[in-house]
Amino acid sequence: MNCPRPIRGILALLVLLGGPPVVAADNTHALIVDLYVNHQQMGEAFVLQNEDGDFYVDQSALLYWEIAKPWPQPEVFLGENYFGLHEFAGTKAELNTRTMELRVSMPADLMPTRRRSLQHTGMEAQVEQYGAFMDYEINLQNQGTALGSAAYGMFRPVVFGPQGNVAANLVYQNQANGPAGHVSILELTYTRDDPERMRSLRVGDVFTVPGEQSRSLRIGGVQLATNFSTQPSLITHPLPDFFGQTEVPSALDIYVNGRLSRRENVQPGSFLLEDVPVLNGAGQMQVVATDALGRQQIFTQDFYLSTDLLMEGLSDYSLTLGALREDFGLANFRYGDIAGSATWRYGWSDDLTIESHGEFTNGLVMAGGSLQYGIDSGGTVSAGLGISNGSAGTGVRWQLGFRRVASLMTLNVQASGSSDRFDLVGDLQQTPKLQLLTAVGKNFYDFGSLQVSMVHQDFHDRDKRTIWGLDFSTRIFGPLAISSYVSYLDSKESDLSAGVRFFMNFGDRHSASGNISNSRFGSAASARFQKGMPTESGYGYHLAAGKSDSNYVDAGFNTQSQFGIYSLDVRNSEAGGTAWQAGTRGSVAYMAGLTRFSRQIQDAFAVVKVGDIEGVRVYSENIEIGRTNENGQIFVPGLRPYLKNQLRIEVDDLPLSARIGETERSAAPFYKSGIVVNFDVHVSTNVVFRAVLPDGSPLPEGSIARVFHTGDRFPVGMDGKLFLQGIDRSSEVSIRWNGTTCDIDIPYPTGSAVITKMGDIVCEPRKGQ
């Protein structure tokens, strides 16, 4: 918006040279001013002022300020279009003739709308090489003289690489008084995630994604499905937007339900905060805009968020084809009838999500659909219908519901029913003829919370039943929390049960809990005191006592190191005598040439390498994991897949001669995989010596030494003294002066000295010089 054209340059030059102002025939003056728009400095600018004191700017200025159209009719000056600032409604312009500052104030609605998305962004996930790991849990137990001893374990081996992972879930059982040791293969699945398309391909044992009218199935086959967890920073449900205006640059403090959530800076004009992260349910959002002078504007907006809805335009699908899994946990790889399932959900708008579902197997087909709608007053209404056709005939299932979550009160009402011929794939029981669910919760804040619920079920082939429940929780005396419940079963055999539970936290991982209950089956009481294990290496224990069928006393101790968790539990009861159980759980992993036992990896891990330096502490999310081995490596288990995991090394553990590139790095591994994280740390040595010629005379002062493998150059000082920095291996050095060059082979120094003194070293001149 400065004056780029030649005519403006000439006018500006005349003004700067101190001549009289340029005057048009209509007494319009051309001025050069320091321009401020809504307190923002725009730099030096060329403007016009008429005899009435009104100011005009050209089209380029309005474009630069992003002023919304329509604009007023322009005035022509020297063949160019100029627009009067006074013709923009609500605009004021004041000129300080002493400083030649023109300060313009424009309403916010003339300025552009600044859009700002508040969704968090993730980082690209990485899987670079092949590896394997296995989480395990092994227990040995003695259950007294009657039952004898037993051993069992759970093993979850995984092999991974750039093409995906193969994971299994195995269970081993061996009882002294039972059959010989038996291994059950619960699951064996190949998975390949595609974070870019947010989907996963699975081959092997999979779970189907049920619709509102169905249930999840175990199928051995192929599945292609949306996987939002590959982009965990993406929020799939609709988030509220916030609109406001400010005439000057401002800092925004964003409060959600009275708590500060974010801080943002915005430029003058309208601002639109998109996808503001809030909690599920009803609430209120406040935005406090503070300008440079401390003046504040407060904007308030109510919202209702439902995680049952999908964001507009977002779809979620699952397609599965295979055979139904049979005798799960009893027989390996036993499959029955061919079956298939398909589910698709779509965010028609931010208020409406639709769903369709279908499934089939031999002699049975079921199809259904549902919708969830967010109402303006706050809450979600749902409705669904399913139809099945099989050997028993055609059946129908319907469903209606309403759900509202708020800080003061929550309400959930669900009703569903089905005809006697409605059937689902893999379902061995009939769905209820009528089912009603009602739950109301009230938050009294400092006085606690109360929830009342009712579940009524009416069946086609057995007695109906109704369950009433009441639960009250409160916190008293600071760390002491108490909850009580009453439950009544109204059926052929009625039952009234009640109980009280308490929990008290003593700090430093110490806590106590207890329970007292009574029902038609008898009364029970228990108490427990424990010290939890720390997130780092350490130990924990518990002591417990109780009475149900018989009195018992229980004690346990567990300890955690970087290699795993080890536990021992002993129980003595009147009915079973003394029993004990000893166990361990952890992982063994291989990657990047390193095999290591560690704590349970679960979802992902990293191999951190800190040069070749031993004993460096490594932290994951500021929790110490352990120290590097003799090769500078360490396993870091328990990383979160597809999310930024902050890894850090301890600078104080590095030698003084170390070259440090970075001390913190982020890693985002794939699910069920590992990643190598290299910290750019090199140990180098500084050396000082006296460079002499074969006759013993020192090299001339000012000669230049060049290290071949790094290219670094160093000057020779008085008496041939030469200091070289960053020598990390045996090095060849050439020294040049006055057209002469000589060479030195410097051996790699040993020892821990920061600067190694090497005495005299002879520099042999090159032949032919």
Tab-separated table of C-alpha atoms in Angstrom, residues 500-502 512-517 523-529 543-548 552 571:
chain	number	residue	atom	x	y	z
A	500	VAL	CA	-21.519	-48.760	51.453
A	501	ARG	CA	-18.100	-48.230	49.911
A	502	PHE	CA	-15.352	-45.842	51.041
A	512	ALA	CA	-7.419	-47.312	52.113
A	513	SER	CA	-10.730	-48.705	50.889
A	514	GLY	CA	-13.548	-50.816	52.219
A	515	ASN	CA	-16.969	-52.250	51.471
A	516	ILE	CA	-20.001	-53.448	53.463
A	517	SER	CA	-22.936	-55.084	51.663
A	523	SER	CA	-23.636	-60.185	54.122
A	524	ALA	CA	-20.022	-59.314	53.290
A	525	ALA	CA	-17.410	-56.857	54.516
A	526	SER	CA	-13.860	-56.101	53.485
A	527	ALA	CA	-11.098	-53.580	54.111
A	528	ARG	CA	-7.882	-52.927	52.201
A	529	PHE	CA	-4.804	-50.778	52.759
A	543	LEU	CA	-3.007	-55.756	53.224
A	544	ALA	CA	-6.631	-56.862	53.214
A	545	ALA	CA	-9.137	-58.669	55.400
A	546	GLY	CA	-12.756	-59.541	54.942
A	547	LYS	CA	-15.713	-61.794	55.538
A	548	SER	CA	-18.150	-63.286	53.048
A	552	TYR	CA	-9.955	-64.316	55.101
A	571	ARG	CA	-4.233	-65.557	51.308
